[in-house]
Amino acid sequence: MHHAVPSSTSRRRSRLVILDYIFYVAFALAICAFCYYIYTFRNTALLILPFLLQGAGVTIAISLISMILATIFGLLAALGCLSRFKLVRLIATLYVELVRGTPLLVQLSMWYFGIGLFLARLGFSPYATAFQIMTVLQNNSLVPDMFNGIFYGIIALSFNYGAYLTEIFRSGILSVDKGQYEAALSLGLNEGQVMRRIIIPQAIRIIIPPFTNNFITLIQDSSLLATLSVIELEQQTFALAFPLLDSNTKLFVFVLGALFYLIICYPLSRLTRYLETRMAVAY
Amino acid sequence: MQWLLEAFPAFLVGARNTLIYCVVSFPIALVLGLLLALMSNSPFVWLKTPARVFIEVVRSTPILAQMFLLYYGVGAVLVQFNLSSIDNAWSAGIATLALNYAAYEAEVFRAGFLSVEKGQTEAALSLGLTPWQNFFRIVLPQAIPFMIPPFVNDFIYMLKDSAIVSVIAGTELTAVLSFWVSRHGSNSLPGYVLAIALYLILSLPTSYVARFFEQRLRAAL
Amino acid sequence: AGGTLELLLAACGGNIATTPGSSTPGTAKIPDTGLMVPGQLQWGADYVDGAPYVFKDPTNPNNLIGFEVEIAAAMAKLMSAAPKMIETDYGKLEPALLANQFDFVMNGWEVTPDRQKTELFSDPYYRYGQQFVVRSDDSRYANLSTSSNVQLKDFEGLKVGTGTGFKAADYLATDAKVITRLYDGNLPMDDVKQKKIDAMLVDVPIAAYYVLGAGPAGKPDTALKPIGKPLYLDNYVVGINKANPHAQELLKEVNQAIAELKKNGALKKIYQEWSMWNDQQAEIGIS
Amino acid sequence: MNSEQDRTANASSHPHISTGLPQPPDLVESEIIIQTKGLNKYFGDKHVLKDINFAVRKQEVVALIGPSGSGKSTLIRCLNALEQASSGEIYIQGQKLDPYLPVKQLIPIRRELGMVFQNFNLFPHMTVLQNVIEAPLLVRKIPRDQAVALGEKLLAKVGLSEKRDVYPSRLSGGQKQRVAIARALAMQPRALLFDEPTSALDPELVGEVLKVMKDLAYEGSTMVVVTHEMQFARDVSDRVVFMSDGMIVEEGDPEELFKQPKNKRTQLFLERILSVLP
Amino acid sequence: MNSEQDRTANASSHPHISTGLPQPPDLVESEIIIQTKGLNKYFGDKHVLKDINFAVRKQEVVALIGPSGSGKSTLIRCLNALEQASSGEIYIQGQKLDPYLPVKQLIPIRRELGMVFQNFNLFPHMTVLQNVIEAPLLVRKIPRDQAVALGEKLLAKVGLSEKRDVYPSRLSGGQKQRVAIARALAMQPRALLFDEPTSALDPELVGEVLKVMKDLAYEGSTMVVVTHEMQFARDVSDRVVFMSDGMIVEEGDPEELFKQPKNKRTQLFLERILSVLP
Ligand SMILES: Nc1ncnc2c1ncn2[C@@H]1O[C@H](COP(=O)(O)OP(=O)(O)OP(=O)(O)O)[C@@H](O)[C@H]1O
Ligand SMILES: Nc1ncnc2c1ncn2[C@@H]1O[C@H](COP(=O)(O)OP(=O)(O)OP(=O)(O)O)[C@@H](O)[C@H]1O
Ligand SMILES: [Mg+2]
Ligand SMILES: [Mg+2]
């Protein structure tokens, strides 16, 4: 929308530039005020910081693993959607439509209480398995009580986000100029080589911004694992805030929790911008 | 199963409230988003930076925290002036949804405007159109078909996201669902099914209508 | 169900930090044959919005405290077992219990017709009621106290808040003229203070914690005051999965433990400590 | 019908573009429509226009030729304030085009010049007629029925009457470019600027656009044409200006310049472009 | 250095494209490289290629001309299995190109023909050299150092040695097209197919690409060129094929066909395209 506001004149600009300086001052003041706000609650902040850090750790771990799995699901389903075989296409489309059409909360319950219980009846328990493995490694105390919730939560999250990523990958792959396929095919590359060497490297550039957007929403959606009794950053914040009697302190705990999310998510959006410009080098 | 009949009217009211939250919040989010998109492309720092900061902070923090801040934070200030009655579940819910989604829509608008070729603006300006005429007559109409699918996505997200107002006593569909489920925990499945059906009834026509308009608008391009 | 799990946990029990309950001489030893994992009393509850039942100590968030934590510890001690709270989202306590993820639920649990189909219930360990809480400076209630007679119909046309899933929500729903507000998670103390609603109706222990200042960091909240005697009296019980193969044994042992705690004054001490002690407890045999 | 005729009479009596009887080019007045003095343009460090002095008289057809990257597009974009000149002066019909003017005050100067782009830049969300009448309605603020009449007249002029309700996506390249010309004419500009109007067209379609341009030239329109069609430049233009490396290297009568270019660079360029095969 | 020379010797001794001394065109053998028999192609209901019988001999240069939409692109895309013919037979170097073959078995036939596209279709995420050596590495599976040597030799041949590490976005159109030619040559195909290789280029840049093509023709490469450059068709091709409306209407010696076209449609087309001004 550089279109919408074309060549503004410098005379008018000089007048408005003064507003820029006023803004800088106001912005600095606002940041100072926020720091002072945190300072006034420093005792609470110091008391709860380790717990928020721990919650943030759980959130980051869950989101990271889920995103990796979701990428794999999404990539497979996207290739499925573009497959030559009707059955594969049908399955992939069904996956996308069903998963996108139902709320994540319901899917979480389905994985945990539906499939999870079914597998437990067959003798499979992720907690027990992990416990056993870690026992062999002499540190089973690392396996958290909520391991079952985390395990099925991650599966549900990645399965859900895989469906969204499928659409992103699919449109990214389709957005690569058809001429690129043709050029590669006419050089004698086979289909796998065309995908790997020509199409996907070009699609990545287009995929990155929506991909990171999804990553950010996944991080925030990971708080829904609360229904599987997983205590991550948001639940940790609640557990610390709700028993508090003073409303201002309580509000401060919420603000601090939100700040943690900001600290986790903001670098991701910076990273997107950085990657976007880096990838643009060739273009 | 029996209780479902009894609960059905409550579910309908919940669905209606969900719809009201979204139908009111979404247009506000669109207008604010447009404003933010215009601001963040401004050459002036005092317009651009607040918009960017708003967009980044709002996107990177949970909507629930924003809701608490608007409800209790603003409420604590308003109570000093005896105005806290205006800060209720409705106004706080709608404000939170609108502000939160404004940040997302701003990015959609930005991408939409970028998708319109620069030559269009040049042609309009060389014909003597003012920047505002160019924006509303040339750029915006061409960007809209491109923006409809993400808007619809976001609207459907919002139908589900409006559930967060249940933490401050909003009575939308999810709140109704959890009320009845907590009463009849052992056979809650029909409640879930009914809620999903109602959500689908709310979202499917939206995407259908949107697809229709998108196709009509695209037909010319 | 859970057979493998049991064996596995039993097999590698050495790695679990178990503190075998030292049987105190003088108190009757209660067997623990009903427990899924011998020597470990696993109970389900939600500590996230669980004050004052079970919650993070605001002065030291490392500790889980609450009156039910203390009851569970006392019960476990009688059974020479280690208490272990299994964190479970309140809305999912029921399915988790039915999936045998812990021995029993103890989280302000009441008997309901629905639950009776799938659960066994212990003898009551606390008799609770619903307490109205209003602003202290609200002139309408200036001359009312906890000994006054306050009824639901006194709030017709007014806004009354409570938590989603609370028993109070059901009672409020019985009078259509009362405008009901249901809050998920965060309770509406602030809303009362900020004059967004007129009153809240909550379980007595909750009012004791948030208004009377019963907790460890507690000091009475002077902005709020409880009014009227507790209404709609009901009992807190322990819920056990009927389908649990050891359900009957467990029920017997839990009842024995509760009876013992009633008898030896441990429960009374806990309730006094948490400002929850009142005349109603006599009705379930605590004196 | 009467009012229709009135409007037509009005339109043709408008002084900017004579739509009446063709006037022979020798009736050219010496009135100067476009003039630049010491025009310079930088993109960052890049000096793209170097001290350009350039003038176009009324009813003159100027062909602007030169190698790629020599600054031809930049020059005519500066005339239209689509680029801001870095220094120097531009006069359009005697008014100074100050790049620091607020946008509002640029508009009346901008509309004196009609621009036709290489890739047409038609508005894809409007029909052909809407494309043509959009600016008259919004900028000249003439009533809709008059605008429609004007639009139809102009479409007839470029031979596209039957396409008036079609969307641009349904047109061939040559048709699109003719609509673009009609759209520029609808503002009744003092002069038309063409930036390589045929180079995005299939070789077969070039002819139809050049024919319309030739008609306009014959009717006495003032035109500046950036072009690679040397034949058109030779046959139609009154003057050829050769640019290279941001400077006007040579200018003069087309016949002379093509036959005996004085400057070495001009010779080289003409050699390369006239004999495609090396 | 020694091994470097070895490799060069290897490459030029490869029979498909002679990179050695130029051979006069009259040494053409009669070996047929491309042949179609009764080729038909439908897009839906649209009959785009009608019963095409077409053959290209070794070291022959065939120019394919005709109006827009006549099916020229479709024909050469069918030869490369980028489109599936609806009926008829295609033989490449004697092997039958069955459109129903699995993709794997198409590959060896496909690589016999090198394709150069109108809009280049360079891989934007790879440097110039990577573009050229990608297919030799993946398909011919030659070692990387040999591929690099081959790539450098071909880039030198098209005059782009100094651009080897540049991304395509930094190249002019003419340079892009020359890279595309080098890329096709790197697979050492039996014949090269060009689809309007110069029509997306600025007029000045056309020359450099045509020069490279002319060199290839002189060295005895087999080529099929869809083109609007009539001068190139006349000067370089051994045979001109005129298509119209999906059919081969006329073919023959360039000089003859251009001077005295027999078919009415050919006449009309040549008239329109040779005299740009109406
Ligand atoms: N927006 C821009 N930013 C930086 N450099 C630019 C910009 N626009 C043009 N240039 C540079 O200015 C020079 C002149 O460009 P211009 O487009 O005017 O040339 P031209 O004569 O029109 O060439 P062509 O015949 O290829 O259209 C070129 O070197 C070009 O790279
Ligand atoms: N994928 C397709 N689907 C439907 N019709 C097509 C398709 N591709 C080409 N056509 C049609 O086939 C006909 C021949 O097209 P083709 O591109 O081969 O023509 P051409 O001779 O190469 O024209 P040009 O000189 O414009 O490139 C045209 O009428 C075109 O509209
Ligand atoms: Mg140009
Ligand atoms: Mg073609």
Coordinates of N, CA and C and ligand atoms in Angstrom, one line a residue, chain B residues 118, chain D residues 43-44 46 48-49 66-75 83 118 195-196 226 228, chain E residues 202 204, ligand 1:
Chain B
K118 N 1.5 -2.8 -8.9 CA 1.8 -1.4 -8.7 C 1.3 -0.6 -9.9
Chain D
F43 N 18.4 7.1 -8.7 CA 17.8 6.0 -7.8 C 18.9 5.6 -6.9
G44 N 18.8 6.1 -5.6 CA 19.9 5.8 -4.7 C 21.1 6.5 -5.2
K46 N 22.5 5.7 -8.2 CA 22.5 5.6 -9.6 C 22.0 6.8 -10.3
V48 N 20.4 8.2 -13.2 CA 19.6 7.6 -14.3 C 19.2 8.6 -15.4
L49 N 19.0 9.9 -14.9 CA 18.7 10.9 -15.9 C 19.8 12.0 -15.7
G66 N 16.3 4.4 -27.8 CA 17.5 4.2 -27.1 C 17.6 2.8 -26.5
P67 N 18.8 2.4 -26.1 CA 19.0 1.1 -25.6 C 18.3 0.9 -24.3
S68 N 18.1 -0.4 -23.9 CA 17.4 -0.7 -22.6 C 18.2 -0.1 -21.5
G69 N 17.5 0.4 -20.5 CA 18.2 1.0 -19.3 C 18.7 2.4 -19.5
S70 N 18.4 3.0 -20.7 CA 19.0 4.3 -21.0 C 18.2 5.4 -20.3
G71 N 17.0 5.1 -19.7 CA 16.3 6.1 -18.9 C 15.1 6.7 -19.6
K72 N 14.6 6.0 -20.7 CA 13.5 6.5 -21.5 C 12.2 6.5 -20.6
S73 N 12.0 5.3 -20.0 CA 10.8 5.2 -19.2 C 10.8 6.1 -18.0
T74 N 12.0 6.2 -17.4 CA 12.1 7.1 -16.2 C 11.8 8.6 -16.7
L75 N 12.3 9.0 -17.8 CA 12.0 10.3 -18.3 C 10.5 10.6 -18.4
E83 N 7.5 9.4 -11.0 CA 8.7 9.5 -10.3 C 9.0 10.9 -9.9
Q118 N 3.1 0.1 -21.2 CA 3.5 -1.0 -22.0 C 2.6 -2.2 -21.7
D195 N 4.6 4.5 -23.3 CA 5.8 3.8 -23.0 C 5.8 2.4 -23.6
E196 N 6.5 2.3 -24.7 CA 6.6 1.0 -25.5 C 5.2 0.3 -25.6
V226 N 7.8 6.3 -26.5 CA 9.0 5.4 -26.4 C 8.7 4.2 -27.2
H228 N 10.3 0.8 -29.8 CA 11.3 0.0 -30.6 C 10.9 -0.2 -32.0
Chain E
D202 N 13.6 -8.0 -25.3 CA 13.7 -6.7 -25.9 C 14.4 -6.8 -27.2
E204 N 16.6 -5.3 -28.8 CA 18.0 -5.3 -28.8 C 18.7 -6.6 -28.4
Ligands
LIG1 N1 12.8 2.0 -9.1 C1 14.0 1.9 -9.5 N2 15.0 1.8 -8.6 C2 16.3 1.7 -8.9 N3 16.7 1.7 -10.2 C3 15.8 1.9 -11.2 C4 14.4 2.0 -10.9 N4 13.7 2.1 -12.0 C5 14.6 2.1 -13.0 N5 15.9 2.0 -12.5 C6 17.1 2.0 -13.3 O1 17.2 3.2 -14.0 C7 17.7 2.9 -15.3 C8 16.8 3.5 -16.4 O2 15.6 2.7 -16.4 P1 14.5 2.9 -17.4 O3 13.4 1.9 -17.1 O4 14.1 4.3 -17.5 O5 15.1 2.5 -18.8 P2 14.5 2.4 -20.2 O6 15.2 3.2 -21.1 O7 13.0 2.6 -20.1 O8 14.7 0.8 -20.5 P3 13.8 -0.2 -21.3 O9 13.9 0.0 -22.7 O10 14.4 -1.5 -20.8 O11 12.4 0.0 -20.7 C9 18.0 1.4 -15.4 O12 19.4 1.2 -15.2 C10 17.2 0.9 -14.3 O13 17.9 -0.3 -13.8

